[in-house]
Short mmCIF file of C-alpha atoms and ligand atoms in Angstrom, two decimals:
data_model
loop_
_atom_site.label_atom_id
_atom_site.label_comp_id
_atom_site.label_asym_id
_atom_site.label_seq_id
_atom_site.Cartn_x
_atom_site.Cartn_y
_atom_site.Cartn_z
CA MET A 1 0.01 0.00 -0.05
CA ASP A 2 1.50 3.22 -1.07
CA VAL A 3 1.47 6.31 1.36
CA ARG A 4 -1.69 8.05 -0.16
CA ASN A 5 -3.50 4.66 -0.20
CA ARG A 6 -2.45 4.09 3.33
CA ARG A 7 -3.65 7.60 4.58
CA LYS A 8 -7.05 7.02 2.67
CA PHE A 9 -7.40 3.62 4.51
CA LEU A 10 -6.44 5.07 7.98
CA MET A 11 -8.90 8.08 7.41
CA GLY A 12 -11.55 5.72 6.79
CA SER A 13 -10.78 3.34 9.38
CA VAL A 14 -11.27 6.94 11.82
CA ALA A 15 -14.33 7.64 10.29
CA LEU A 16 -15.91 4.21 10.65
CA GLY A 17 -14.87 4.28 14.07
CA ALA A 18 -16.34 7.55 14.70
CA ILE A 19 -19.79 6.14 13.25
CA ALA A 20 -19.41 3.46 15.30
CA THR A 21 -19.00 5.40 18.24
CA LEU A 22 -21.92 7.60 17.47
CA ALA A 23 -24.24 4.69 16.71
CA ALA A 24 -23.31 3.10 20.05
CA THR A 25 -24.06 6.38 21.70
CA ALA A 26 -27.15 6.67 20.03
CA ALA A 27 -28.48 3.20 20.87
CA GLU A 28 -27.27 3.88 24.69
CA ALA A 29 -29.48 6.79 24.46
CA THR A 30 -32.41 5.14 22.67
CA LYS A 31 -32.30 2.46 25.65
CA ALA A 32 -32.15 4.88 28.46
CA ALA A 33 -34.89 6.94 26.95
CA GLN A 34 -36.85 3.79 26.85
CA SER A 35 -35.84 2.59 30.36
CA SER A 36 -37.59 6.01 31.61
CA PHE A 37 -40.51 5.40 29.62
CA LEU A 38 -40.92 2.06 31.61
CA TYR A 39 -41.86 4.07 34.95
CA GLN A 40 -45.49 3.71 35.71
CA HIS A 41 -47.11 6.42 37.82
CA GLU A 42 -49.24 4.70 40.83
CA PRO A 43 -52.13 7.15 41.69
CA LEU A 44 -51.86 8.88 45.37
CA PRO A 45 -54.47 8.50 47.73
CA LEU A 46 -57.11 11.36 48.16
CA PRO A 47 -55.28 12.84 50.79
CA PHE A 48 -58.63 13.78 53.05
CA LYS A 49 -62.08 12.47 53.27
CA ALA A 50 -64.45 12.82 50.25
CA GLY A 51 -67.06 15.18 51.67
CA SER A 52 -65.00 16.93 54.38
CA VAL A 53 -64.23 20.20 52.17
CA LYS A 54 -67.13 22.43 53.31
CA GLY A 55 -68.77 23.58 50.05
CA LEU A 56 -67.69 20.78 47.78
CA SER A 57 -69.86 17.73 47.54
CA GLU A 58 -68.65 14.14 48.24
CA LYS A 59 -70.17 13.28 44.98
CA LEU A 60 -68.08 15.85 43.45
CA ILE A 61 -64.66 15.34 45.02
CA GLN A 62 -64.97 11.47 44.50
CA SER A 63 -65.61 12.23 41.04
CA HIS A 64 -63.16 14.58 40.39
CA TRP A 65 -60.41 12.39 42.13
CA GLU A 66 -61.76 9.27 40.45
CA ASN A 67 -62.39 9.88 36.75
CA ASN A 68 -60.54 13.06 36.09
CA TYR A 69 -57.22 12.49 38.22
CA ILE A 70 -56.86 8.71 37.94
CA GLY A 71 -58.01 8.88 34.65
CA SER A 72 -54.98 10.89 33.77
CA VAL A 73 -52.88 8.72 35.81
CA LYS A 74 -53.85 5.86 33.35
CA ALA A 75 -53.62 8.19 30.10
CA LEU A 76 -50.26 8.96 31.19
CA ASN A 77 -49.13 5.38 31.82
CA ILE A 78 -50.70 4.11 28.37
CA VAL A 79 -48.69 6.92 26.82
CA ARG A 80 -45.53 6.16 28.36
CA SER A 81 -45.94 2.62 27.16
CA ARG A 82 -46.58 3.73 23.60
CA LEU A 83 -43.50 6.09 23.46
CA GLN A 84 -41.30 2.97 24.60
CA GLN A 85 -42.69 1.31 21.69
CA ALA A 86 -42.49 3.94 19.02
CA LEU A 87 -38.87 4.52 20.12
CA THR A 88 -37.57 1.55 18.30
CA ASP A 89 -40.29 1.49 15.36
CA ALA A 90 -38.45 2.87 12.65
CA ASN A 91 -41.98 3.25 10.49
CA THR A 92 -43.04 5.64 13.16
CA PRO A 93 -42.78 9.09 11.63
CA ALA A 94 -41.12 11.80 13.98
CA TYR A 95 -44.64 13.81 13.71
CA VAL A 96 -46.48 10.85 14.96
CA TYR A 97 -43.85 10.20 17.61
CA ASN A 98 -44.14 13.98 18.60
CA GLY A 99 -48.05 13.90 18.79
CA LEU A 100 -47.10 11.06 21.83
CA LYS A 101 -44.73 13.48 23.26
CA ARG A 102 -47.53 16.30 23.10
CA GLU A 103 -49.63 13.93 25.05
CA GLN A 104 -46.98 13.04 27.71
CA LEU A 105 -46.59 16.57 28.40
CA LEU A 106 -50.41 17.60 28.99
CA ARG A 107 -50.87 14.34 31.00
CA THR A 108 -47.96 15.14 32.81
CA GLY A 109 -49.23 18.46 33.94
CA SER A 110 -52.56 17.01 34.63
CA VAL A 111 -51.26 14.71 37.20
CA VAL A 112 -49.10 16.73 39.15
CA LEU A 113 -51.25 19.60 38.82
CA HIS A 114 -54.02 17.34 40.27
CA GLU A 115 -51.77 16.21 43.22
CA LEU A 116 -50.91 19.61 44.09
CA TYR A 117 -54.49 20.77 43.82
CA PHE A 118 -55.95 17.86 45.98
CA ALA A 119 -52.80 18.15 48.92
CA ASN A 120 -53.65 21.87 48.90
CA LEU A 121 -57.30 21.23 49.82
CA GLY A 122 -59.15 19.69 52.80
CA GLY A 123 -58.18 22.20 55.51
CA ASP A 124 -59.75 24.92 57.03
CA GLY A 125 -58.74 28.00 55.04
CA LEU A 126 -56.55 29.84 57.71
CA ALA A 127 -53.32 30.95 56.75
CA ASP A 128 -51.17 31.25 60.12
CA ALA A 129 -49.38 34.63 60.35
CA SER A 130 -45.97 33.59 59.12
CA VAL A 131 -47.80 32.47 55.70
CA ARG A 132 -49.63 35.69 55.42
CA SER A 133 -46.59 37.99 56.14
CA ARG A 134 -44.59 36.08 53.53
CA ILE A 135 -47.31 36.82 50.70
CA ALA A 136 -47.95 40.04 51.80
CA ALA A 137 -44.39 40.92 51.42
CA SER A 138 -44.47 40.11 47.57
CA PHE A 139 -47.96 41.41 47.06
CA GLY A 140 -48.25 44.44 49.48
CA SER A 141 -50.87 42.77 51.24
CA PHE A 142 -52.48 39.40 52.10
CA ASP A 143 -55.71 40.57 50.91
CA ALA A 144 -54.17 42.15 47.51
CA TRP A 145 -52.50 38.57 46.76
CA GLU A 146 -56.21 36.96 47.54
CA SER A 147 -58.17 39.84 45.30
CA GLU A 148 -55.69 38.89 42.23
CA PHE A 149 -55.66 35.43 42.94
CA ARG A 150 -59.61 35.32 42.91
CA LYS A 151 -59.46 37.57 39.98
CA ILE A 152 -57.57 34.94 37.87
CA ALA A 153 -60.01 32.13 38.85
CA GLN A 154 -62.88 34.14 37.86
CA GLY A 155 -61.73 34.85 34.37
CA LEU A 156 -61.05 31.27 34.04
CA GLY A 157 -64.69 30.49 34.89
CA GLY A 158 -66.61 28.79 32.07
CA GLY A 159 -63.76 27.32 30.12
CA SER A 160 -60.63 25.46 31.66
CA GLY A 161 -56.94 26.15 33.15
CA TRP A 162 -55.46 26.76 36.43
CA VAL A 163 -54.40 29.33 38.64
CA MET A 164 -50.92 29.12 40.52
CA LEU A 165 -49.56 30.96 43.25
CA GLY A 166 -45.82 30.05 42.75
CA TYR A 167 -41.92 31.34 43.38
CA ASN A 168 -40.21 31.50 40.17
CA THR A 169 -36.66 30.84 41.11
CA GLN A 170 -35.10 32.01 38.20
CA LEU A 171 -36.82 35.65 38.92
CA ASN A 172 -36.61 35.26 42.71
CA VAL A 173 -40.50 36.34 42.85
CA LEU A 174 -43.54 34.96 44.21
CA GLU A 175 -46.36 35.54 41.70
CA ASN A 176 -49.96 34.41 40.75
CA TYR A 177 -49.98 32.75 37.33
CA TRP A 178 -53.03 32.19 34.77
CA MET A 179 -52.51 28.69 33.30
CA ALA A 180 -54.73 28.45 29.99
CA ASP A 181 -54.32 24.08 30.25
CA HIS A 182 -52.02 21.52 32.10
CA ALA A 183 -48.93 22.28 29.96
CA THR A 184 -48.63 26.19 30.20
CA GLY A 185 -47.02 26.11 33.62
CA PRO A 186 -44.53 28.86 34.27
CA VAL A 187 -40.67 27.87 33.82
CA GLY A 188 -38.53 27.87 36.78
CA THR A 189 -41.36 28.19 39.10
CA THR A 190 -42.01 26.27 42.40
CA PRO A 191 -45.90 25.91 43.08
CA VAL A 192 -47.13 26.88 46.22
CA LEU A 193 -50.80 26.87 45.92
CA VAL A 194 -53.04 25.48 43.00
CA LEU A 195 -56.31 25.69 41.93
CA ASP A 196 -58.18 23.65 39.51
CA MET A 197 -60.37 25.89 37.05
CA TYR A 198 -61.55 23.19 34.86
CA GLU A 199 -65.57 23.07 34.76
CA HIS A 200 -65.25 19.39 36.13
CA SER A 201 -64.00 20.85 39.31
CA TYR A 202 -67.42 22.52 40.18
CA GLN A 203 -70.03 22.05 37.53
CA MET A 204 -71.61 19.25 39.47
CA ASP A 205 -72.46 21.52 42.55
CA TYR A 206 -72.36 24.95 41.21
CA GLY A 207 -73.38 24.82 37.63
CA ALA A 208 -71.87 28.13 35.91
CA ALA A 209 -71.89 30.05 39.40
CA VAL A 210 -68.09 29.82 39.33
CA ALA A 211 -67.53 32.61 42.28
CA LYS A 212 -69.35 30.05 44.58
CA TYR A 213 -66.83 27.31 43.84
CA ILE A 214 -63.99 29.81 44.31
CA ASP A 215 -65.34 30.80 47.65
CA ALA A 216 -65.70 26.98 48.56
CA PHE A 217 -62.13 26.74 47.58
CA PHE A 218 -60.53 29.52 49.75
CA SER A 219 -62.90 28.25 52.99
CA GLY A 220 -61.13 24.78 52.26
CA ILE A 221 -57.48 25.40 51.49
CA ARG A 222 -54.85 23.58 53.37
CA TRP A 223 -52.48 25.97 54.37
CA GLU A 224 -50.00 23.79 55.92
CA THR A 225 -49.17 22.43 52.35
CA ALA A 226 -48.80 25.69 51.09
CA ALA A 227 -46.63 26.95 53.95
CA GLN A 228 -44.37 23.62 53.27
CA ARG A 229 -44.04 24.39 49.82
CA LEU A 230 -43.15 27.90 50.82
CA ALA A 231 -40.58 26.87 53.02
CA LEU A 232 -38.67 25.31 50.26
CA THR A 233 -38.36 28.66 48.65
CA ARG A 234 -35.83 31.18 48.91
CA GLN A 235 -37.30 34.26 51.19
CA GLY A 236 -38.61 36.90 48.38
FE1 FE2 B 1 -59.40 18.62 37.52
#
């Protein structure tokens, strides 16, 4: 082999080696992604007795938890399984795969937000002095915070979405956020208090009278949960 051909041979070997390494890396990445899809979420139990929240009937809470929350957990688990199958199926086009990724995003949001919602419900609605002063420090007063939170909720009445009091760890600010659906949560934010404004949360008890549902939510907030979440964030 002359010098020129030997150089070509060596360069070809290097290229083949690099391709083999890339292929191995891609295979490992695929395997890792598949492994993550093996996770199946177990529904959490309702953290309070259905019917114990004043203003929200047992039937409503039970239906919400069973049909909407557990329904989302089941859907999320199915979507994760389908993703695992689709990842290695060469016949699955990227846009079909991304349709499943969109569902994964929405269902993940629904599961997590419902767990946060039920966990901050079932209390006596009374925020202690430290929580009130922490919120007041960011909003001018506790009442100013509540007024804006209620206004956002009222605006979502008759439709769907969430209201979130959250601490944005990037901006270092405690704010109320409007969310159009399960996937529009503010980035970099630790949830402190979430309110489900999908019609299934109140229609059975109140029809279109959304203000009554908001009143019932406020009188049933478990502030101890919100205080624990707030304690995890930096003092704003
Ligand atoms: Fe819901």
